[in-house]
PDB file of C-alpha atoms and ligand atoms in Angstrom:
ATOM      1  CA  MET A   1     -49.500 -31.799 -62.389  1.00 70.00           C
ATOM      2  CA  THR A   2     -45.987 -30.677 -63.306  1.00 94.00           C
ATOM      3  CA  ALA A   3     -45.116 -28.575 -66.328  1.00 97.00           C
ATOM      4  CA  HIS A   4     -43.301 -30.078 -69.284  1.00 97.00           C
ATOM      5  CA  ARG A   5     -39.675 -28.878 -69.193  1.00 97.00           C
ATOM      6  CA  LEU A   6     -38.443 -27.200 -72.384  1.00 98.00           C
ATOM      7  CA  ASN A   7     -34.950 -28.556 -72.942  1.00 96.00           C
ATOM      8  CA  GLY A   8     -32.717 -25.664 -74.014  1.00 97.00           C
ATOM      9  CA  LYS A   9     -29.571 -27.676 -73.436  1.00 96.00           C
ATOM     10  CA  GLY A  10     -30.815 -30.499 -75.671  1.00 97.00           C
ATOM     11  CA  LEU A  11     -31.812 -28.065 -78.436  1.00 97.00           C
ATOM     12  CA  ALA A  12     -28.413 -26.353 -78.098  1.00 97.00           C
ATOM     13  CA  ASN A  13     -26.633 -29.702 -78.540  1.00 96.00           C
ATOM     14  CA  GLU A  14     -28.646 -30.468 -81.700  1.00 95.00           C
ATOM     15  CA  CYS A  15     -27.828 -26.998 -83.020  1.00 95.00           C
ATOM     16  CA  LYS A  16     -24.096 -27.468 -82.225  1.00 95.00           C
ATOM     17  CA  ALA A  17     -23.948 -30.727 -84.212  1.00 93.00           C
ATOM     18  CA  ALA A  18     -25.362 -28.945 -87.277  1.00 94.00           C
ATOM     19  CA  LEU A  19     -22.987 -26.007 -86.735  1.00 96.00           C
ATOM     20  CA  ALA A  20     -19.892 -28.232 -86.587  1.00 95.00           C
ATOM     21  CA  ALA A  21     -20.720 -29.523 -90.081  1.00 95.00           C
ATOM     22  CA  ARG A  22     -21.102 -25.964 -91.423  1.00 97.00           C
ATOM     23  CA  VAL A  23     -17.797 -24.903 -89.807  1.00 98.00           C
ATOM     24  CA  ALA A  24     -16.061 -27.910 -91.446  1.00 97.00           C
ATOM     25  CA  ALA A  25     -17.479 -26.871 -94.848  1.00 97.00           C
ATOM     26  CA  LEU A  26     -16.149 -23.333 -94.329  1.00 98.00           C
ATOM     27  CA  LYS A  27     -12.705 -24.675 -93.387  1.00 97.00           C
ATOM     28  CA  GLU A  28     -12.569 -26.564 -96.678  1.00 97.00           C
ATOM     29  CA  ARG A  29     -12.855 -23.135 -98.295  1.00 97.00           C
ATOM     30  CA  ASN A  30     -10.095 -21.755 -96.016  1.00 97.00           C
ATOM     31  CA  VAL A  31     -12.503 -19.717 -93.897  1.00 97.00           C
ATOM     32  CA  ILE A  32     -12.359 -19.867 -90.097  1.00 97.00           C
ATOM     33  CA  PRO A  33     -15.444 -18.222 -88.587  1.00 98.00           C
ATOM     34  CA  THR A  34     -14.119 -15.645 -86.147  1.00 98.00           C
ATOM     35  CA  LEU A  35     -15.936 -13.675 -83.468  1.00 98.00           C
ATOM     36  CA  ALA A  36     -14.247 -10.509 -82.196  1.00 98.00           C
ATOM     37  CA  VAL A  37     -15.319  -9.568 -78.658  1.00 97.00           C
ATOM     38  CA  LEU A  38     -14.720  -6.168 -77.129  1.00 97.00           C
ATOM     39  CA  LEU A  39     -14.567  -6.351 -73.320  1.00 96.00           C
ATOM     40  CA  PRO A  40     -14.657  -2.845 -71.889  1.00 95.00           C
ATOM     41  CA  THR A  41     -13.685  -4.076 -68.410  1.00 90.00           C
ATOM     42  CA  LYS A  42     -11.117  -6.100 -66.472  1.00 85.00           C
ATOM     43  CA  ASP A  43     -13.804  -7.418 -64.123  1.00 85.00           C
ATOM     44  CA  ASP A  44     -12.952 -11.022 -63.135  1.00 86.00           C
ATOM     45  CA  ALA A  45     -16.514 -12.341 -63.577  1.00 82.00           C
ATOM     46  CA  ALA A  46     -16.773 -10.793 -67.062  1.00 84.00           C
ATOM     47  CA  LEU A  47     -13.401 -12.280 -68.057  1.00 89.00           C
ATOM     48  CA  ALA A  48     -14.378 -15.715 -66.722  1.00 87.00           C
ATOM     49  CA  TYR A  49     -17.646 -15.565 -68.709  1.00 85.00           C
ATOM     50  CA  TYR A  50     -15.673 -14.535 -71.823  1.00 90.00           C
ATOM     51  CA  ARG A  51     -13.227 -17.457 -71.434  1.00 92.00           C
ATOM     52  CA  THR A  52     -16.127 -19.927 -71.084  1.00 89.00           C
ATOM     53  CA  LYS A  53     -17.551 -18.545 -74.314  1.00 90.00           C
ATOM     54  CA  GLN A  54     -14.132 -18.890 -75.970  1.00 94.00           C
ATOM     55  CA  ARG A  55     -13.807 -22.557 -74.923  1.00 94.00           C
ATOM     56  CA  THR A  56     -17.314 -23.389 -76.201  1.00 92.00           C
ATOM     57  CA  ALA A  57     -16.489 -21.722 -79.528  1.00 96.00           C
ATOM     58  CA  GLU A  58     -13.202 -23.548 -79.903  1.00 95.00           C
ATOM     59  CA  LYS A  59     -14.966 -26.906 -79.499  1.00 94.00           C
ATOM     60  CA  LEU A  60     -17.061 -25.912 -82.518  1.00 95.00           C
ATOM     61  CA  GLY A  61     -14.019 -24.793 -84.546  1.00 96.00           C
ATOM     62  CA  ILE A  62     -14.949 -21.111 -84.179  1.00 98.00           C
ATOM     63  CA  CYS A  63     -12.198 -18.652 -83.241  1.00 97.00           C
ATOM     64  CA  VAL A  64     -12.902 -15.993 -80.596  1.00 97.00           C
ATOM     65  CA  GLU A  65     -10.588 -12.987 -80.560  1.00 95.00           C
ATOM     66  CA  GLY A  66     -10.898 -10.755 -77.503  1.00 95.00           C
ATOM     67  CA  CYS A  67      -9.835  -7.186 -76.927  1.00 96.00           C
ATOM     68  CA  ILE A  68      -9.791  -6.266 -73.230  1.00 95.00           C
ATOM     69  CA  MET A  69      -9.907  -2.538 -72.489  1.00 95.00           C
ATOM     70  CA  ALA A  70      -9.699  -1.553 -68.821  1.00 91.00           C
ATOM     71  CA  ASP A  71     -11.523   1.782 -68.883  1.00 90.00           C
ATOM     72  CA  PRO A  72     -11.964   2.735 -72.529  1.00 95.00           C
ATOM     73  CA  SER A  73     -13.107   6.002 -74.064  1.00 97.00           C
ATOM     74  CA  THR A  74     -15.939   6.022 -76.599  1.00 98.00           C
ATOM     75  CA  GLU A  75     -13.406   6.911 -79.311  1.00 98.00           C
ATOM     76  CA  ALA A  76     -11.116   3.956 -78.497  1.00 97.00           C
ATOM     77  CA  MET A  77     -14.066   1.562 -78.641  1.00 98.00           C
ATOM     78  CA  VAL A  78     -15.409   3.003 -81.896  1.00 98.00           C
ATOM     79  CA  ASP A  79     -11.901   2.796 -83.442  1.00 98.00           C
ATOM     80  CA  GLN A  80     -11.566  -0.867 -82.449  1.00 98.00           C
ATOM     81  CA  ILE A  81     -14.997  -1.686 -83.917  1.00 98.00           C
ATOM     82  CA  ALA A  82     -14.035   0.140 -87.133  1.00 98.00           C
ATOM     83  CA  ALA A  83     -10.785  -1.860 -87.405  1.00 98.00           C
ATOM     84  CA  TRP A  84     -12.690  -5.151 -87.040  1.00 98.00           C
ATOM     85  CA  SER A  85     -15.372  -3.980 -89.459  1.00 98.00           C
ATOM     86  CA  ALA A  86     -12.706  -3.508 -92.152  1.00 98.00           C
ATOM     87  CA  ASP A  87     -10.883  -6.777 -91.383  1.00 98.00           C
ATOM     88  CA  PRO A  88     -11.998  -9.601 -93.728  1.00 97.00           C
ATOM     89  CA  ALA A  89     -10.762 -12.232 -91.219  1.00 97.00           C
ATOM     90  CA  ILE A  90     -13.391 -11.106 -88.671  1.00 98.00           C
ATOM     91  CA  SER A  91     -16.836 -12.611 -89.293  1.00 98.00           C
ATOM     92  CA  GLY A  92     -18.701 -11.118 -86.338  1.00 98.00           C
ATOM     93  CA  ILE A  93     -18.307  -8.430 -83.695  1.00 98.00           C
ATOM     94  CA  MET A  94     -19.868  -8.121 -80.266  1.00 97.00           C
ATOM     95  CA  VAL A  95     -19.424  -5.693 -77.394  1.00 97.00           C
ATOM     96  CA  GLU A  96     -19.863  -7.078 -73.890  1.00 94.00           C
ATOM     97  CA  THR A  97     -21.999  -5.016 -71.504  1.00 91.00           C
ATOM     98  CA  PRO A  98     -22.317  -3.177 -69.212  1.00 90.00           C
ATOM     99  CA  LEU A  99     -20.343  -0.332 -70.753  1.00 94.00           C
ATOM    100  CA  PRO A 100     -18.242   1.802 -68.398  1.00 93.00           C
ATOM    101  CA  PRO A 101     -19.815   5.051 -67.181  1.00 94.00           C
ATOM    102  CA  GLY A 102     -19.212   7.912 -69.575  1.00 95.00           C
ATOM    103  CA  VAL A 103     -19.144   5.798 -72.748  1.00 97.00           C
ATOM    104  CA  ASP A 104     -21.650   6.997 -75.354  1.00 98.00           C
ATOM    105  CA  VAL A 105     -23.860   3.908 -75.824  1.00 97.00           C
ATOM    106  CA  GLN A 106     -25.469   5.359 -78.941  1.00 98.00           C
ATOM    107  CA  ALA A 107     -22.067   5.931 -80.606  1.00 98.00           C
ATOM    108  CA  ILE A 108     -21.137   2.286 -79.953  1.00 98.00           C
ATOM    109  CA  ARG A 109     -24.472   1.089 -81.350  1.00 98.00           C
ATOM    110  CA  ASN A 110     -24.048   3.291 -84.425  1.00 98.00           C
ATOM    111  CA  ALA A 111     -20.538   1.885 -85.058  1.00 98.00           C
ATOM    112  CA  LEU A 112     -21.705  -1.739 -85.372  1.00 98.00           C
ATOM    113  CA  PRO A 113     -22.227  -2.738 -89.036  1.00 98.00           C
ATOM    114  CA  ALA A 114     -25.272  -5.015 -89.512  1.00 98.00           C
ATOM    115  CA  ALA A 115     -23.320  -7.596 -91.567  1.00 98.00           C
ATOM    116  CA  LYS A 116     -21.027  -8.323 -88.592  1.00 98.00           C
ATOM    117  CA  ASP A 117     -23.347  -7.376 -85.703  1.00 98.00           C
ATOM    118  CA  VAL A 118     -23.980 -11.002 -84.683  1.00 98.00           C
ATOM    119  CA  ASP A 119     -25.726 -10.116 -81.414  1.00 98.00           C
ATOM    120  CA  GLY A 120     -28.044  -7.630 -83.110  1.00 98.00           C
ATOM    121  CA  ALA A 121     -27.143  -4.797 -80.722  1.00 97.00           C
ATOM    122  CA  GLY A 122     -26.494  -2.037 -83.260  1.00 98.00           C
ATOM    123  CA  THR A 123     -28.756   0.737 -84.492  1.00 98.00           C
ATOM    124  CA  GLU A 124     -28.768  -0.641 -88.044  1.00 98.00           C
ATOM    125  CA  SER A 125     -29.651  -4.195 -86.915  1.00 98.00           C
ATOM    126  CA  LEU A 126     -32.448  -3.008 -84.611  1.00 97.00           C
ATOM    127  CA  GLY A 127     -33.840  -0.718 -87.320  1.00 97.00           C
ATOM    128  CA  ARG A 128     -33.794  -3.557 -89.838  1.00 97.00           C
ATOM    129  CA  LEU A 129     -35.605  -5.830 -87.373  1.00 96.00           C
ATOM    130  CA  LEU A 130     -38.293  -3.173 -86.955  1.00 96.00           C
ATOM    131  CA  SER A 131     -38.633  -2.599 -90.692  1.00 96.00           C
ATOM    132  CA  GLY A 132     -39.077  -6.301 -91.481  1.00 91.00           C
ATOM    133  CA  ASN A 133     -35.712  -6.734 -93.219  1.00 91.00           C
ATOM    134  CA  PRO A 134     -33.721  -8.291 -90.380  1.00 90.00           C
ATOM    135  CA  ALA A 135     -29.978  -8.889 -90.334  1.00 95.00           C
ATOM    136  CA  PHE A 136     -29.134 -10.544 -86.983  1.00 97.00           C
ATOM    137  CA  ALA A 137     -31.488 -10.263 -84.015  1.00 98.00           C
ATOM    138  CA  PRO A 138     -30.149 -10.384 -80.441  1.00 98.00           C
ATOM    139  CA  ALA A 139     -29.258 -14.005 -79.636  1.00 97.00           C
ATOM    140  CA  THR A 140     -31.170 -14.035 -76.321  1.00 97.00           C
ATOM    141  CA  ALA A 141     -34.361 -13.027 -78.129  1.00 98.00           C
ATOM    142  CA  THR A 142     -33.932 -15.605 -80.917  1.00 98.00           C
ATOM    143  CA  ALA A 143     -33.119 -18.289 -78.310  1.00 98.00           C
ATOM    144  CA  ALA A 144     -36.233 -17.469 -76.245  1.00 98.00           C
ATOM    145  CA  LEU A 145     -38.387 -17.645 -79.384  1.00 98.00           C
ATOM    146  CA  CYS A 146     -36.807 -20.942 -80.461  1.00 98.00           C
ATOM    147  CA  LEU A 147     -37.444 -22.466 -77.025  1.00 98.00           C
ATOM    148  CA  ALA A 148     -41.097 -21.311 -77.098  1.00 98.00           C
ATOM    149  CA  GLU A 149     -41.541 -22.820 -80.571  1.00 98.00           C
ATOM    150  CA  SER A 150     -40.256 -26.159 -79.260  1.00 97.00           C
ATOM    151  CA  GLY A 151     -43.306 -26.167 -76.962  1.00 96.00           C
ATOM    152  CA  GLY A 152     -45.882 -25.665 -79.722  1.00 96.00           C
ATOM    153  CA  GLU A 153     -47.447 -23.292 -82.259  1.00 97.00           C
ATOM    154  CA  ILE A 154     -46.893 -19.532 -81.823  1.00 98.00           C
ATOM    155  CA  ALA A 155     -49.277 -18.137 -84.465  1.00 98.00           C
ATOM    156  CA  GLY A 156     -52.470 -16.594 -83.102  1.00 98.00           C
ATOM    157  CA  LYS A 157     -51.459 -16.914 -79.449  1.00 98.00           C
ATOM    158  CA  HIS A 158     -51.377 -14.087 -76.929  1.00 98.00           C
ATOM    159  CA  ALA A 159     -47.724 -13.581 -75.935  1.00 99.00           C
ATOM    160  CA  VAL A 160     -46.941 -11.403 -72.913  1.00 99.00           C
ATOM    161  CA  ILE A 161     -43.372 -10.214 -72.388  1.00 99.00           C
ATOM    162  CA  ILE A 162     -42.382  -8.808 -68.990  1.00 99.00           C
ATOM    163  CA  GLY A 163     -39.399  -6.513 -69.682  1.00 98.00           C
ATOM    164  CA  ARG A 164     -38.807  -4.019 -72.500  1.00 98.00           C
ATOM    165  CA  SER A 165     -35.002  -3.838 -72.764  1.00 97.00           C
ATOM    166  CA  LEU A 166     -33.346  -3.320 -76.143  1.00 95.00           C
ATOM    167  CA  VAL A 167     -31.453  -6.605 -75.802  1.00 95.00           C
ATOM    168  CA  VAL A 168     -34.378  -8.848 -74.870  1.00 98.00           C
ATOM    169  CA  GLY A 169     -37.970  -7.586 -74.553  1.00 98.00           C
ATOM    170  CA  ARG A 170     -38.263  -5.226 -77.528  1.00 98.00           C
ATOM    171  CA  PRO A 171     -36.551  -7.412 -80.156  1.00 98.00           C
ATOM    172  CA  LEU A 172     -38.472 -10.445 -78.862  1.00 98.00           C
ATOM    173  CA  ALA A 173     -41.750  -8.552 -79.369  1.00 98.00           C
ATOM    174  CA  LEU A 174     -40.839  -7.907 -83.018  1.00 98.00           C
ATOM    175  CA  LEU A 175     -39.797 -11.530 -83.597  1.00 98.00           C
ATOM    176  CA  LEU A 176     -43.096 -12.749 -82.081  1.00 98.00           C
ATOM    177  CA  LEU A 177     -45.100 -10.403 -84.328  1.00 97.00           C
ATOM    178  CA  VAL A 178     -43.343 -11.906 -87.368  1.00 96.00           C
ATOM    179  CA  LYS A 179     -44.546 -15.311 -86.086  1.00 97.00           C
ATOM    180  CA  ASP A 180     -48.147 -13.975 -85.936  1.00 98.00           C
ATOM    181  CA  ALA A 181     -48.480 -13.857 -82.143  1.00 98.00           C
ATOM    182  CA  THR A 182     -50.536 -11.096 -80.516  1.00 98.00           C
ATOM    183  CA  VAL A 183     -48.018  -9.325 -78.309  1.00 98.00           C
ATOM    184  CA  THR A 184     -48.267  -7.338 -75.062  1.00 99.00           C
ATOM    185  CA  VAL A 185     -45.090  -5.830 -73.579  1.00 99.00           C
ATOM    186  CA  CYS A 186     -45.070  -5.048 -69.836  1.00 99.00           C
ATOM    187  CA  HIS A 187     -42.598  -3.021 -67.768  1.00 98.00           C
ATOM    188  CA  SER A 188     -42.142  -1.433 -64.358  1.00 98.00           C
ATOM    189  CA  LYS A 189     -44.985   1.084 -64.909  1.00 98.00           C
ATOM    190  CA  THR A 190     -47.517  -1.513 -66.083  1.00 98.00           C
ATOM    191  CA  ARG A 191     -50.690  -1.504 -63.990  1.00 98.00           C
ATOM    192  CA  ASP A 192     -52.085  -4.785 -62.654  1.00 98.00           C
ATOM    193  CA  LEU A 193     -49.301  -6.934 -64.084  1.00 98.00           C
ATOM    194  CA  PRO A 194     -50.711 -10.206 -62.636  1.00 98.00           C
ATOM    195  CA  ALA A 195     -53.987  -9.737 -64.560  1.00 98.00           C
ATOM    196  CA  ILE A 196     -52.091  -9.180 -67.824  1.00 98.00           C
ATOM    197  CA  SER A 197     -49.616 -12.003 -67.296  1.00 98.00           C
ATOM    198  CA  ARG A 198     -52.519 -14.365 -66.479  1.00 98.00           C
ATOM    199  CA  SER A 199     -53.977 -13.584 -69.920  1.00 98.00           C
ATOM    200  CA  ALA A 200     -50.826 -14.960 -71.606  1.00 98.00           C
ATOM    201  CA  GLU A 201     -50.767 -18.228 -73.484  1.00 98.00           C
ATOM    202  CA  LEU A 202     -47.033 -17.586 -73.903  1.00 98.00           C
ATOM    203  CA  LEU A 203     -45.336 -15.750 -71.037  1.00 99.00           C
ATOM    204  CA  PHE A 204     -41.750 -14.471 -71.524  1.00 99.00           C
ATOM    205  CA  VAL A 205     -40.027 -13.112 -68.422  1.00 98.00           C
ATOM    206  CA  ALA A 206     -36.942 -10.844 -68.615  1.00 98.00           C
ATOM    207  CA  VAL A 207     -37.095  -8.671 -65.513  1.00 98.00           C
ATOM    208  CA  GLY A 208     -33.801  -9.359 -63.739  1.00 97.00           C
ATOM    209  CA  ARG A 209     -35.479 -10.115 -60.382  1.00 98.00           C
ATOM    210  CA  PRO A 210     -35.101 -13.573 -58.878  1.00 98.00           C
ATOM    211  CA  ARG A 211     -38.338 -15.646 -58.762  1.00 98.00           C
ATOM    212  CA  PHE A 212     -40.399 -12.550 -59.682  1.00 98.00           C
ATOM    213  CA  VAL A 213     -43.223 -14.455 -61.414  1.00 98.00           C
ATOM    214  CA  ARG A 214     -45.417 -16.321 -58.945  1.00 98.00           C
ATOM    215  CA  ALA A 215     -47.967 -19.057 -59.596  1.00 98.00           C
ATOM    216  CA  ASP A 216     -50.895 -16.596 -59.382  1.00 98.00           C
ATOM    217  CA  MET A 217     -49.415 -14.661 -62.345  1.00 98.00           C
ATOM    218  CA  VAL A 218     -49.647 -17.652 -64.706  1.00 98.00           C
ATOM    219  CA  ALA A 219     -52.670 -19.089 -66.547  1.00 98.00           C
ATOM    220  CA  PRO A 220     -53.194 -22.839 -66.236  1.00 98.00           C
ATOM    221  CA  GLY A 221     -51.479 -24.577 -69.157  1.00 98.00           C
ATOM    222  CA  ALA A 222     -49.473 -21.526 -70.300  1.00 98.00           C
ATOM    223  CA  THR A 223     -45.979 -21.824 -71.761  1.00 98.00           C
ATOM    224  CA  VAL A 224     -43.527 -19.896 -69.567  1.00 98.00           C
ATOM    225  CA  ILE A 225     -40.094 -18.908 -70.884  1.00 98.00           C
ATOM    226  CA  ASP A 226     -37.764 -17.768 -68.119  1.00 98.00           C
ATOM    227  CA  ILE A 227     -35.020 -15.549 -69.552  1.00 98.00           C
ATOM    228  CA  GLY A 228     -33.726 -14.358 -66.182  1.00 97.00           C
ATOM    229  CA  THR A 229     -30.273 -15.164 -64.850  1.00 95.00           C
ATOM    230  CA  ASN A 230     -29.715 -14.157 -61.219  1.00 94.00           C
ATOM    231  CA  VAL A 231     -27.172 -15.504 -58.773  1.00 93.00           C
ATOM    232  CA  VAL A 232     -28.678 -15.985 -55.291  1.00 95.00           C
ATOM    233  CA  ASP A 233     -26.395 -17.403 -52.575  1.00 96.00           C
ATOM    234  CA  GLY A 234     -24.088 -18.707 -55.295  1.00 93.00           C
ATOM    235  CA  VAL A 235     -26.929 -20.464 -57.164  1.00 95.00           C
ATOM    236  CA  LEU A 236     -28.236 -19.491 -60.611  1.00 95.00           C
ATOM    237  CA  VAL A 237     -31.994 -18.814 -60.495  1.00 97.00           C
ATOM    238  CA  GLY A 238     -34.412 -17.405 -63.027  1.00 98.00           C
ATOM    239  CA  ASP A 239     -37.017 -14.643 -62.922  1.00 98.00           C
ATOM    240  CA  VAL A 240     -39.757 -17.253 -62.396  1.00 98.00           C
ATOM    241  CA  ASP A 241     -40.535 -19.031 -59.134  1.00 98.00           C
ATOM    242  CA  ALA A 242     -40.168 -22.389 -60.887  1.00 98.00           C
ATOM    243  CA  ASP A 243     -41.189 -24.547 -57.903  1.00 97.00           C
ATOM    244  CA  ALA A 244     -44.547 -22.751 -57.616  1.00 98.00           C
ATOM    245  CA  VAL A 245     -45.220 -22.136 -61.333  1.00 98.00           C
ATOM    246  CA  ASP A 246     -44.481 -25.787 -62.113  1.00 97.00           C
ATOM    247  CA  ALA A 247     -47.922 -26.775 -60.782  1.00 97.00           C
ATOM    248  CA  VAL A 248     -49.760 -24.309 -63.071  1.00 98.00           C
ATOM    249  CA  ALA A 249     -47.851 -23.947 -66.349  1.00 98.00           C
ATOM    250  CA  GLY A 250     -48.127 -26.360 -69.265  1.00 98.00           C
ATOM    251  CA  CYS A 251     -44.512 -25.873 -70.371  1.00 98.00           C
ATOM    252  CA  LEU A 252     -41.671 -24.221 -68.469  1.00 98.00           C
ATOM    253  CA  SER A 253     -38.099 -23.433 -69.459  1.00 98.00           C
ATOM    254  CA  PRO A 254     -35.635 -24.253 -66.658  1.00 97.00           C
ATOM    255  CA  VAL A 255     -32.835 -22.074 -65.301  1.00 97.00           C
ATOM    256  CA  PRO A 256     -30.165 -23.258 -65.792  1.00 96.00           C
ATOM    257  CA  GLY A 257     -30.551 -25.361 -68.940  1.00 96.00           C
ATOM    258  CA  GLY A 258     -33.141 -23.270 -70.791  1.00 97.00           C
ATOM    259  CA  VAL A 259     -32.583 -19.999 -72.645  1.00 98.00           C
ATOM    260  CA  GLY A 260     -28.936 -19.641 -71.494  1.00 95.00           C
ATOM    261  CA  PRO A 261     -27.243 -22.479 -73.426  1.00 94.00           C
ATOM    262  CA  LEU A 262     -29.392 -21.813 -76.464  1.00 96.00           C
ATOM    263  CA  THR A 263     -28.384 -18.124 -76.465  1.00 96.00           C
ATOM    264  CA  THR A 264     -24.683 -18.990 -76.747  1.00 95.00           C
ATOM    265  CA  THR A 265     -25.378 -21.470 -79.528  1.00 96.00           C
ATOM    266  CA  HIS A 266     -27.508 -18.941 -81.430  1.00 97.00           C
ATOM    267  CA  LEU A 267     -24.710 -16.377 -81.146  1.00 97.00           C
ATOM    268  CA  PHE A 268     -22.245 -18.832 -82.720  1.00 98.00           C
ATOM    269  CA  GLU A 269     -24.826 -19.773 -85.360  1.00 98.00           C
ATOM    270  CA  HIS A 270     -24.946 -16.085 -86.304  1.00 98.00           C
ATOM    271  CA  VAL A 271     -21.121 -15.995 -86.533  1.00 98.00           C
ATOM    272  CA  VAL A 272     -21.143 -18.977 -88.908  1.00 98.00           C
ATOM    273  CA  GLN A 273     -23.953 -17.396 -90.943  1.00 98.00           C
ATOM    274  CA  ALA A 274     -21.950 -14.155 -91.220  1.00 98.00           C
ATOM    275  CA  ALA A 275     -18.867 -16.098 -92.384  1.00 98.00           C
ATOM    276  CA  GLU A 276     -20.945 -17.987 -94.968  1.00 98.00           C
ATOM    277  CA  ALA A 277     -22.510 -14.742 -96.235  1.00 96.00           C
ATOM    278  CA  ARG A 278     -19.070 -13.213 -96.887  1.00 92.00           C
ATOM    279  CA  ILE A 279     -18.049 -15.945 -99.314  1.00 91.00           C
ATOM    280  CA  GLY A 280     -21.511 -16.331-100.837  1.00 82.00           C
TER     281      GLY A 280
HETATM  282  P1  NAP B 301     -33.019  -4.771 -67.921  1.00 52.03           P
HETATM  283  O1  NAP B 301     -32.396  -4.015 -69.032  1.00 52.03           O
HETATM  284  O2  NAP B 301     -32.707  -4.407 -66.511  1.00 52.03           O
HETATM  285  O3  NAP B 301     -34.604  -4.683 -68.124  1.00 52.03           O
HETATM  286  C1  NAP B 301     -35.479  -5.170 -67.144  1.00 52.03           C
HETATM  287  C2  NAP B 301     -36.889  -4.902 -67.583  1.00 52.03           C
HETATM  288  O4  NAP B 301     -37.750  -5.386 -66.550  1.00 52.03           O
HETATM  289  C3  NAP B 301     -37.198  -3.419 -67.783  1.00 52.03           C
HETATM  290  O5  NAP B 301     -37.955  -3.233 -68.950  1.00 52.03           O
HETATM  291  C4  NAP B 301     -37.999  -3.049 -66.534  1.00 52.03           C
HETATM  292  O6  NAP B 301     -38.981  -2.044 -66.762  1.00 52.03           O
HETATM  293  C5  NAP B 301     -38.707  -4.367 -66.256  1.00 52.03           C
HETATM  294  N1  NAP B 301     -39.084  -4.431 -64.841  1.00 52.03           N
HETATM  295  C6  NAP B 301     -38.310  -4.210 -63.759  1.00 52.03           C
HETATM  296  N2  NAP B 301     -39.046  -4.328 -62.638  1.00 52.03           N
HETATM  297  C7  NAP B 301     -40.319  -4.615 -63.021  1.00 52.03           C
HETATM  298  C8  NAP B 301     -41.535  -4.835 -62.336  1.00 52.03           C
HETATM  299  N3  NAP B 301     -41.620  -4.785 -60.996  1.00 52.03           N
HETATM  300  N4  NAP B 301     -42.646  -5.120 -63.055  1.00 52.03           N
HETATM  301  C9  NAP B 301     -42.579  -5.183 -64.401  1.00 52.03           C
HETATM  302  N5  NAP B 301     -41.448  -4.978 -65.125  1.00 52.03           N
HETATM  303  C10 NAP B 301     -40.337  -4.697 -64.420  1.00 52.03           C
HETATM  304  O7  NAP B 301     -32.726  -6.329 -68.019  1.00 52.03           O
HETATM  305  P2  NAP B 301     -32.382  -7.245 -69.320  1.00 52.03           P
HETATM  306  O8  NAP B 301     -31.016  -6.955 -69.801  1.00 52.03           O
HETATM  307  O9  NAP B 301     -33.518  -7.226 -70.278  1.00 52.03           O
HETATM  308  O10 NAP B 301     -32.340  -8.669 -68.609  1.00 52.03           O
HETATM  309  C11 NAP B 301     -33.472  -9.214 -67.988  1.00 52.03           C
HETATM  310  C12 NAP B 301     -33.105 -10.559 -67.411  1.00 52.03           C
HETATM  311  O11 NAP B 301     -32.680 -11.418 -68.454  1.00 52.03           O
HETATM  312  C13 NAP B 301     -31.940 -10.510 -66.406  1.00 52.03           C
HETATM  313  O12 NAP B 301     -32.146 -11.502 -65.415  1.00 52.03           O
HETATM  314  C14 NAP B 301     -30.733 -10.888 -67.249  1.00 52.03           C
HETATM  315  O13 NAP B 301     -29.699 -11.473 -66.493  1.00 52.03           O
HETATM  316  C15 NAP B 301     -31.366 -11.904 -68.176  1.00 52.03           C
HETATM  317  N6  NAP B 301     -30.638 -12.092 -69.442  1.00 52.03           N
HETATM  318  C16 NAP B 301     -30.403 -13.377 -69.802  1.00 52.03           C
HETATM  319  C17 NAP B 301     -29.740 -13.637 -70.973  1.00 52.03           C
HETATM  320  C18 NAP B 301     -29.529 -15.067 -71.386  1.00 52.03           C
HETATM  321  O14 NAP B 301     -28.771 -15.341 -72.272  1.00 52.03           O
HETATM  322  N7  NAP B 301     -30.222 -16.021 -70.770  1.00 52.03           N
HETATM  323  C19 NAP B 301     -29.278 -12.581 -71.772  1.00 52.03           C
HETATM  324  C20 NAP B 301     -29.582 -11.255 -71.405  1.00 52.03           C
HETATM  325  C21 NAP B 301     -30.274 -11.022 -70.218  1.00 52.03           C
HETATM  326  P3  NAP B 301     -38.596  -0.513 -67.144  1.00 52.03           P
HETATM  327  O15 NAP B 301     -38.207  -0.552 -68.597  1.00 52.03           O
HETATM  328  O16 NAP B 301     -39.837   0.232 -66.886  1.00 52.03           O
HETATM  329  O17 NAP B 301     -37.437  -0.134 -66.251  1.00 52.03           O
END
């Protein structure tokens, strides 16, 4: 038996078609949805990733404005975020990570206003997610949830998340609770991880270790969402050993072509939503 592949790329294309229509409607009202991106690095790989994002946005009619800072201070970053926050032409703001050593992560998170925090990274956005009054949730978490929903009902199921980062695992846990899943979050100190992951009907993996989840960690018929992106010998691989898990899982999200493309599309969807909210 082979697992049904969850088609993130296909879902992303459907989402893009709907977005293009919303962007056209905004343009008729003289609004161009604009994402401001703060890149606190001159790293070539980060710049290449940023330019890919910019090209994808442009195809949708969304403007991406970048600010590259080689080795910024916390104050310089906070000032830039404040300038964008006050600028009515900017719909959304995001800060690429990792931040340079010495930058106060908490100060950056505190500077992001929920109305423009389209990747849900700020203190206000995360607090609102926790309190049940969400603004924008992190796009990777919303994309992973969306992909899982494409494989079937979430309500009542036992969802296990491996990874508790602020950008993926924790917000995903809150989003799954809203959808009435029963949620277990695992991390590096979790005891007997295979036994817990085998109890999952929905298994989300965000560990950052190539092919970490083996077949014996998956229950027969489970839905497995691989959030990992690792480059091994120049090839993109996930956190799940897809070749082995394929024979056990019911549904499996591929890498590439799963959560990744849907994450970018969800980010741009949030930018459009922020632009729409400004004009009411
Ligand atoms: P992260 O901040 O490094 O967090 C990794 C998590 O995995 C931590 O909670 C860590 O536990 C846990 N972990 C590490 N080793 C473990 C082990 N042996 N057993 C159980 N848990 C373990 O990583 P992240 O930013 O969440 O990213 C995770 C993965 O998702 C990476 O591959 C990243 O590239 C990918 N990602 C993809 C997208 C996308 O758009 N597709 C976006 C963001 C991230 P502790 O908390 O105890 O350290």
